[in-house]
Amino acid sequence: MSANCIFCKIVKNEIPAFKLLETPKILAFLDIQPLSRGHALVIPKTHGAKLHDIPDDELSEMLPVAKKLATALGVTDYNILQNNGRIAHQFVDHVHVHMIPKPNETEGLGVKWPMQDTDMDKLKALHEELKSKIEN
Ligand code: AMP
Ligand code: ZN
């Protein structure tokens, strides 16, 4: 737990939230400034700023809960988003997965997708480098 963290305060019931689902490891609640109806957040109860700070057993519960929320809302189009770092649009430094319904063009998540040209040589070199570094 982190004393100044807004999401830790929600976990500890120190500030109110529209909680949707809780297990011993994770919590889901409505986003207070939604991009669309049903925009919700799923968080681990353990405090950690970024994805790599959270143990796998907590992370593995988060996507199934996002799926439950999407199912309960009956949405067919939605984005699952998880931001790490200020430049990557993270403003609350406690890991969270967004479940953001996309009901139409204007509501929900807008995505800028700055594609680079395909460079097979660069991809091949990166592929070799990463394969050797990834921990199984
Ligand atoms: P991010 O940009 O990924 O850090 O998103 C943080 C999200 O947390 C934003 O969508 C905020 O609207 C949401 N948020 C911030 N404070 C609260 C709160 N007290 N209760 C619910 N959602 C919140
Ligand atoms: Zn926290």
GROMACS .gro file of C-alpha atoms and ligand atoms in nm:
model
  160
    1MET     CA    1   0.000   0.000   0.000
    2SER     CA    2   0.110   0.354  -0.070
    3ALA     CA    3  -0.025   0.626   0.162
    4ASN     CA    4  -0.076   0.891  -0.108
    5CYS     CA    5  -0.209   0.664  -0.380
    6ILE     CA    6  -0.570   0.733  -0.479
    7PHE     CA    7  -0.634   0.373  -0.586
    8CYS     CA    8  -0.486   0.233  -0.261
    9LYS     CA    9  -0.730   0.464  -0.082
   10ILE     CA   10  -1.016   0.311  -0.281
   11VAL     CA   11  -0.893  -0.039  -0.187
   12LYS     CA   12  -0.891   0.064   0.182
   13ASN     CA   13  -1.234   0.233   0.155
   14GLU     CA   14  -1.080   0.566   0.252
   15ILE     CA   15  -1.242   0.732  -0.048
   16PRO     CA   16  -1.562   0.624  -0.222
   17ALA     CA   17  -1.582   0.440  -0.552
   18PHE     CA   18  -1.848   0.260  -0.752
   19LYS     CA   19  -1.706  -0.086  -0.688
   20LEU     CA   20  -1.820  -0.361  -0.923
   21LEU     CA   21  -1.625  -0.671  -0.827
   22GLU     CA   22  -1.374  -0.762  -0.560
   23THR     CA   23  -1.159  -1.068  -0.491
   24PRO     CA   24  -0.877  -1.108  -0.236
   25LYS     CA   25  -0.632  -0.995  -0.506
   26ILE     CA   26  -0.807  -0.745  -0.731
   27LEU     CA   27  -1.077  -0.479  -0.746
   28ALA     CA   28  -1.290  -0.337  -1.029
   29PHE     CA   29  -1.476  -0.006  -1.020
   30LEU     CA   30  -1.626   0.256  -1.252
   31ASP     CA   31  -1.394   0.519  -1.395
   32ILE     CA   32  -1.491   0.858  -1.251
   33GLN     CA   33  -1.431   1.042  -1.583
   34PRO     CA   34  -1.548   0.782  -1.834
   35LEU     CA   35  -1.470   0.792  -2.206
   36SER     CA   36  -1.798   0.606  -2.260
   37ARG     CA   37  -2.081   0.444  -2.061
   38GLY     CA   38  -1.941   0.151  -1.862
   39HIS     CA   39  -1.574   0.259  -1.872
   40ALA     CA   40  -1.428   0.069  -1.576
   41LEU     CA   41  -1.091  -0.002  -1.418
   42VAL     CA   42  -0.947  -0.326  -1.285
   43ILE     CA   43  -0.661  -0.294  -1.036
   44PRO     CA   44  -0.443  -0.527  -0.832
   45LYS     CA   45  -0.475  -0.464  -0.458
   46THR     CA   46  -0.096  -0.464  -0.435
   47HIS     CA   47   0.044  -0.118  -0.496
   48GLY     CA   48   0.282  -0.094  -0.792
   49ALA     CA   49   0.319   0.179  -1.052
   50LYS     CA   50   0.382  -0.031  -1.360
   51LEU     CA   51   0.290  -0.370  -1.500
   52HIS     CA   52   0.633  -0.517  -1.427
   53ASP     CA   53   0.594  -0.423  -1.057
   54ILE     CA   54   0.298  -0.657  -1.007
   55PRO     CA   55   0.321  -1.033  -0.937
   56ASP     CA   56   0.189  -1.265  -1.210
   57ASP     CA   57  -0.079  -1.421  -0.986
   58GLU     CA   58  -0.250  -1.084  -0.951
   59LEU     CA   59  -0.209  -0.985  -1.315
   60SER     CA   60  -0.360  -1.314  -1.429
   61GLU     CA   61  -0.689  -1.228  -1.258
   62MET     CA   62  -0.726  -0.893  -1.425
   63LEU     CA   63  -0.818  -0.980  -1.785
   64PRO     CA   64  -1.088  -1.233  -1.689
   65VAL     CA   65  -1.248  -0.959  -1.477
   66ALA     CA   66  -1.232  -0.711  -1.766
   67LYS     CA   67  -1.405  -0.979  -1.973
   68LYS     CA   68  -1.677  -1.016  -1.708
   69LEU     CA   69  -1.739  -0.642  -1.711
   70ALA     CA   70  -1.768  -0.634  -2.091
   71THR     CA   71  -2.008  -0.929  -2.079
   72ALA     CA   72  -2.221  -0.772  -1.804
   73LEU     CA   73  -2.249  -0.449  -2.005
   74GLY     CA   74  -2.333  -0.645  -2.318
   75VAL     CA   75  -2.084  -0.448  -2.524
   76THR     CA   76  -1.958  -0.586  -2.853
   77ASP     CA   77  -1.690  -0.326  -2.927
   78TYR     CA   78  -1.443  -0.219  -2.662
   79ASN     CA   79  -1.075  -0.157  -2.589
   80ILE     CA   80  -0.863  -0.302  -2.310
   81LEU     CA   81  -0.593  -0.051  -2.226
   82GLN     CA   82  -0.309  -0.050  -1.975
   83ASN     CA   83  -0.079   0.255  -1.967
   84ASN     CA   84   0.272   0.257  -1.818
   85GLY     CA   85   0.452   0.589  -1.769
   86ARG     CA   86   0.356   0.953  -1.815
   87ILE     CA   87   0.454   0.968  -2.183
   88ALA     CA   88   0.236   0.660  -2.235
   89HIS     CA   89  -0.064   0.845  -2.084
   90GLN     CA   90  -0.043   0.701  -1.731
   91PHE     CA   91  -0.164   0.954  -1.476
   92VAL     CA   92  -0.245   0.731  -1.179
   93ASP     CA   93   0.068   0.547  -1.065
   94HIS     CA   94  -0.108   0.231  -0.949
   95VAL     CA   95  -0.143  -0.035  -1.218
   96HIS     CA   96  -0.486  -0.045  -1.379
   97VAL     CA   97  -0.648  -0.205  -1.680
   98HIS     CA   98  -0.912   0.005  -1.855
   99MET     CA   99  -1.219  -0.162  -2.005
  100ILE     CA  100  -1.354   0.105  -2.242
  101PRO     CA  101  -1.669   0.039  -2.442
  102LYS     CA  102  -1.657   0.176  -2.798
  103PRO     CA  103  -2.024   0.242  -2.881
  104ASN     CA  104  -1.957   0.473  -3.176
  105GLU     CA  105  -1.688   0.676  -3.356
  106THR     CA  106  -1.685   0.965  -3.108
  107GLU     CA  107  -1.720   0.799  -2.766
  108GLY     CA  108  -1.471   0.560  -2.612
  109LEU     CA  109  -1.102   0.541  -2.691
  110GLY     CA  110  -0.950   0.732  -2.982
  111VAL     CA  111  -0.629   0.574  -3.109
  112LYS     CA  112  -0.345   0.733  -3.301
  113TRP     CA  113  -0.148   0.456  -3.473
  114PRO     CA  114   0.175   0.595  -3.626
  115MET     CA  115   0.279   0.295  -3.837
  116GLN     CA  116   0.638   0.270  -3.950
  117ASP     CA  117   0.738   0.113  -4.282
  118THR     CA  118   0.817  -0.260  -4.274
  119ASP     CA  119   1.194  -0.314  -4.253
  120MET     CA  120   1.268  -0.688  -4.264
  121ASP     CA  121   1.638  -0.650  -4.174
  122LYS     CA  122   1.559  -0.447  -3.863
  123LEU     CA  123   1.280  -0.687  -3.763
  124LYS     CA  124   1.510  -0.988  -3.808
  125ALA     CA  125   1.784  -0.835  -3.592
  126LEU     CA  126   1.534  -0.738  -3.322
  127HIS     CA  127   1.376  -1.083  -3.332
  128GLU     CA  128   1.713  -1.251  -3.270
  129GLU     CA  129   1.802  -1.011  -2.989
  130LEU     CA  130   1.470  -1.043  -2.809
  131LYS     CA  131   1.443  -1.422  -2.836
  132SER     CA  132   1.774  -1.454  -2.652
  133LYS     CA  133   1.667  -1.213  -2.376
  134ILE     CA  134   1.311  -1.323  -2.302
  135GLU     CA  135   1.278  -1.514  -1.975
  136ASN     CA  136   1.048  -1.814  -1.986
  137AMP     P1  137  -0.447   0.655  -1.677
  137AMP     O1  138  -0.439   0.771  -1.775
  137AMP     O2  139  -0.431   0.521  -1.746
  137AMP     O3  140  -0.353   0.670  -1.558
  137AMP     O4  141  -0.596   0.655  -1.625
  137AMP     C1  142  -0.633   0.686  -1.494
  137AMP     C2  143  -0.784   0.677  -1.489
  137AMP     O5  144  -0.825   0.682  -1.353
  137AMP     C3  145  -0.856   0.793  -1.561
  137AMP     O6  146  -0.944   0.739  -1.659
  137AMP     C4  147  -0.934   0.862  -1.448
  137AMP     O7  148  -1.059   0.910  -1.490
  137AMP     C5  149  -0.947   0.751  -1.345
  137AMP     N1  150  -0.961   0.795  -1.206
  137AMP     C6  151  -0.884   0.885  -1.140
  137AMP     N2  152  -0.926   0.900  -1.014
  137AMP     C7  153  -1.032   0.816  -0.998
  137AMP     C8  154  -1.120   0.784  -0.891
  137AMP     N3  155  -1.107   0.843  -0.770
  137AMP     N4  156  -1.218   0.694  -0.911
  137AMP     C9  157  -1.233   0.635  -1.031
  137AMP     N5  158  -1.153   0.659  -1.137
  137AMP    C10  159  -1.055   0.749  -1.122
  138ZN      ZN  160  -0.166   0.230  -0.492
   0.00000   0.00000   0.00000
